[in-house]
Amino acid sequence: MKTKPDCDVSLQIDDYLDLLHFAIQIQDHEWRQSLIQQLKIFQAATEQQHTPEEELWMRFDYINSKLTGLCHQIHAAHSVDERKKFEERVGILQLQRVEVARKIKWASRR
């Protein structure tokens, strides 16, 4: 769950990403480097703020996102071999998700 300060930082990061996109479009290399440096500072600050349980939830969400993408790829697969390759990846991610869920459950009991 994001707290108010976390939301403010997320909005700042979004603003900086928009500015970075613009700096790239206008080919302002100096401004681009300055924005990238600031984004690195934001990244370091936000990474330090997460509890281990939050990191697990972020991992869980990431796995779910990858699973969703793979499901779309399975439906769009052009061959049986391609579909099997994606299904194998789904199986691996499902096992990882179960493991992360187990760790989340264990962490919430503390």
PDB file of C-alpha atoms in Angstrom:
ATOM      1  CA  MET A   1       0.000   0.000   0.000  1.00  0.00           C
ATOM      2  CA  LYS A   2       1.322   3.427  -0.898  1.00  0.00           C
ATOM      3  CA  THR A   3       1.373   6.158   1.677  1.00  0.00           C
ATOM      4  CA  LYS A   4       0.915   9.844   0.834  1.00  0.00           C
ATOM      5  CA  PRO A   5       4.680  10.574   0.557  1.00  0.00           C
ATOM      6  CA  ASP A   6       5.112   7.515  -1.673  1.00  0.00           C
ATOM      7  CA  CYS A   7       2.388   8.809  -3.990  1.00  0.00           C
ATOM      8  CA  ASP A   8       4.063  12.219  -4.155  1.00  0.00           C
ATOM      9  CA  VAL A   9       7.361  10.592  -5.145  1.00  0.00           C
ATOM     10  CA  SER A  10       5.567   8.487  -7.759  1.00  0.00           C
ATOM     11  CA  LEU A  11       4.044  11.631  -9.248  1.00  0.00           C
ATOM     12  CA  GLN A  12       7.446  13.318  -9.292  1.00  0.00           C
ATOM     13  CA  ILE A  13       8.955  10.315 -11.025  1.00  0.00           C
ATOM     14  CA  ASP A  14       6.151  10.379 -13.607  1.00  0.00           C
ATOM     15  CA  ASP A  15       6.814  14.084 -14.215  1.00  0.00           C
ATOM     16  CA  TYR A  16      10.540  13.469 -14.614  1.00  0.00           C
ATOM     17  CA  LEU A  17       9.886  10.621 -17.038  1.00  0.00           C
ATOM     18  CA  ASP A  18       7.669  12.908 -19.120  1.00  0.00           C
ATOM     19  CA  LEU A  19      10.402  15.550 -19.109  1.00  0.00           C
ATOM     20  CA  LEU A  20      12.993  12.935 -20.031  1.00  0.00           C
ATOM     21  CA  HIS A  21      10.881  11.820 -22.971  1.00  0.00           C
ATOM     22  CA  PHE A  22      10.650  15.447 -24.111  1.00  0.00           C
ATOM     23  CA  ALA A  23      14.397  16.022 -23.642  1.00  0.00           C
ATOM     24  CA  ILE A  24      15.078  12.983 -25.823  1.00  0.00           C
ATOM     25  CA  GLN A  25      12.676  14.253 -28.488  1.00  0.00           C
ATOM     26  CA  ILE A  26      14.371  17.642 -28.684  1.00  0.00           C
ATOM     27  CA  GLN A  27      17.815  16.008 -28.427  1.00  0.00           C
ATOM     28  CA  ASP A  28      18.922  18.027 -25.388  1.00  0.00           C
ATOM     29  CA  HIS A  29      21.644  15.669 -24.120  1.00  0.00           C
ATOM     30  CA  GLU A  30      22.685  17.804 -21.136  1.00  0.00           C
ATOM     31  CA  TRP A  31      19.127  18.077 -19.840  1.00  0.00           C
ATOM     32  CA  ARG A  32      18.579  14.375 -20.496  1.00  0.00           C
ATOM     33  CA  GLN A  33      21.603  13.432 -18.372  1.00  0.00           C
ATOM     34  CA  SER A  34      20.438  15.738 -15.592  1.00  0.00           C
ATOM     35  CA  LEU A  35      16.988  14.132 -15.581  1.00  0.00           C
ATOM     36  CA  ILE A  36      18.467  10.626 -15.614  1.00  0.00           C
ATOM     37  CA  GLN A  37      20.637  11.514 -12.627  1.00  0.00           C
ATOM     38  CA  GLN A  38      17.595  12.773 -10.708  1.00  0.00           C
ATOM     39  CA  LEU A  39      15.661   9.615 -11.564  1.00  0.00           C
ATOM     40  CA  LYS A  40      18.539   7.527 -10.185  1.00  0.00           C
ATOM     41  CA  ILE A  41      18.287   9.492  -6.932  1.00  0.00           C
ATOM     42  CA  PHE A  42      14.537   8.844  -6.787  1.00  0.00           C
ATOM     43  CA  GLN A  43      15.136   5.148  -7.459  1.00  0.00           C
ATOM     44  CA  ALA A  44      17.677   4.845  -4.665  1.00  0.00           C
ATOM     45  CA  ALA A  45      15.349   6.652  -2.254  1.00  0.00           C
ATOM     46  CA  THR A  46      12.317   4.513  -3.078  1.00  0.00           C
ATOM     47  CA  GLU A  47      14.254   1.242  -2.945  1.00  0.00           C
ATOM     48  CA  GLN A  48      15.330   2.004   0.619  1.00  0.00           C
ATOM     49  CA  GLN A  49      11.745   2.623   1.755  1.00  0.00           C
ATOM     50  CA  HIS A  50      10.329  -0.838   1.059  1.00  0.00           C
ATOM     51  CA  THR A  51       9.923  -3.379   3.816  1.00  0.00           C
ATOM     52  CA  PRO A  52      10.728  -7.008   3.048  1.00  0.00           C
ATOM     53  CA  GLU A  53       7.002  -7.755   2.934  1.00  0.00           C
ATOM     54  CA  GLU A  54       6.450  -4.929   0.440  1.00  0.00           C
ATOM     55  CA  GLU A  55       9.266  -6.313  -1.693  1.00  0.00           C
ATOM     56  CA  LEU A  56       7.521  -9.690  -1.697  1.00  0.00           C
ATOM     57  CA  TRP A  57       4.253  -8.100  -2.783  1.00  0.00           C
ATOM     58  CA  MET A  58       6.078  -6.227  -5.539  1.00  0.00           C
ATOM     59  CA  ARG A  59       7.609  -9.516  -6.688  1.00  0.00           C
ATOM     60  CA  PHE A  60       4.166 -11.158  -6.577  1.00  0.00           C
ATOM     61  CA  ASP A  61       2.688  -8.353  -8.709  1.00  0.00           C
ATOM     62  CA  TYR A  62       5.600  -8.582 -11.154  1.00  0.00           C
ATOM     63  CA  ILE A  63       5.077 -12.331 -11.558  1.00  0.00           C
ATOM     64  CA  ASN A  64       1.351 -11.809 -12.146  1.00  0.00           C
ATOM     65  CA  SER A  65       2.145  -9.196 -14.773  1.00  0.00           C
ATOM     66  CA  LYS A  66       4.522 -11.574 -16.550  1.00  0.00           C
ATOM     67  CA  LEU A  67       1.896 -14.346 -16.404  1.00  0.00           C
ATOM     68  CA  THR A  68      -0.684 -12.074 -17.992  1.00  0.00           C
ATOM     69  CA  GLY A  69       1.721 -11.241 -20.805  1.00  0.00           C
ATOM     70  CA  LEU A  70       2.533 -14.897 -21.362  1.00  0.00           C
ATOM     71  CA  CYS A  71      -1.157 -15.797 -21.525  1.00  0.00           C
ATOM     72  CA  HIS A  72      -1.583 -13.247 -24.308  1.00  0.00           C
ATOM     73  CA  GLN A  73       1.448 -14.717 -26.075  1.00  0.00           C
ATOM     74  CA  ILE A  74       0.015 -18.235 -25.790  1.00  0.00           C
ATOM     75  CA  HIS A  75      -3.195 -17.110 -27.454  1.00  0.00           C
ATOM     76  CA  ALA A  76      -1.225 -15.361 -30.205  1.00  0.00           C
ATOM     77  CA  ALA A  77       1.245 -18.229 -30.737  1.00  0.00           C
ATOM     78  CA  HIS A  78       1.638 -19.328 -34.343  1.00  0.00           C
ATOM     79  CA  SER A  79       2.812 -22.869 -33.699  1.00  0.00           C
ATOM     80  CA  VAL A  80       2.451 -25.663 -31.189  1.00  0.00           C
ATOM     81  CA  ASP A  81       6.159 -25.431 -30.320  1.00  0.00           C
ATOM     82  CA  GLU A  82       5.864 -21.733 -29.620  1.00  0.00           C
ATOM     83  CA  ARG A  83       2.793 -22.320 -27.452  1.00  0.00           C
ATOM     84  CA  LYS A  84       4.601 -25.056 -25.480  1.00  0.00           C
ATOM     85  CA  LYS A  85       7.551 -22.733 -24.874  1.00  0.00           C
ATOM     86  CA  PHE A  86       5.228 -20.099 -23.400  1.00  0.00           C
ATOM     87  CA  GLU A  87       3.356 -22.721 -21.356  1.00  0.00           C
ATOM     88  CA  GLU A  88       6.654 -23.909 -19.838  1.00  0.00           C
ATOM     89  CA  ARG A  89       7.434 -20.344 -18.793  1.00  0.00           C
ATOM     90  CA  VAL A  90       3.956 -20.068 -17.268  1.00  0.00           C
ATOM     91  CA  GLY A  91       4.623 -23.208 -15.237  1.00  0.00           C
ATOM     92  CA  ILE A  92       7.898 -21.813 -13.901  1.00  0.00           C
ATOM     93  CA  LEU A  93       6.283 -18.497 -12.994  1.00  0.00           C
ATOM     94  CA  GLN A  94       3.383 -20.249 -11.280  1.00  0.00           C
ATOM     95  CA  LEU A  95       5.845 -22.125  -9.078  1.00  0.00           C
ATOM     96  CA  GLN A  96       7.635 -18.869  -8.275  1.00  0.00           C
ATOM     97  CA  ARG A  97       4.318 -17.225  -7.429  1.00  0.00           C
ATOM     98  CA  VAL A  98       3.419 -20.034  -5.035  1.00  0.00           C
ATOM     99  CA  GLU A  99       6.799 -19.648  -3.321  1.00  0.00           C
ATOM    100  CA  VAL A 100       6.416 -15.880  -3.000  1.00  0.00           C
ATOM    101  CA  ALA A 101       2.854 -16.305  -1.680  1.00  0.00           C
ATOM    102  CA  ARG A 102       4.170 -18.749   0.926  1.00  0.00           C
ATOM    103  CA  LYS A 103       6.788 -16.196   2.007  1.00  0.00           C
ATOM    104  CA  ILE A 104       4.157 -13.437   2.189  1.00  0.00           C
ATOM    105  CA  LYS A 105       1.959 -15.640   4.357  1.00  0.00           C
ATOM    106  CA  TRP A 106       4.899 -16.446   6.625  1.00  0.00           C
ATOM    107  CA  ALA A 107       5.896 -12.761   6.861  1.00  0.00           C
ATOM    108  CA  SER A 108       2.352 -11.684   7.762  1.00  0.00           C
ATOM    109  CA  ARG A 109       2.314 -14.099  10.730  1.00  0.00           C
ATOM    110  CA  ARG A 110       5.299 -12.424  12.362  1.00  0.00           C
TER     111      ARG A 110
END
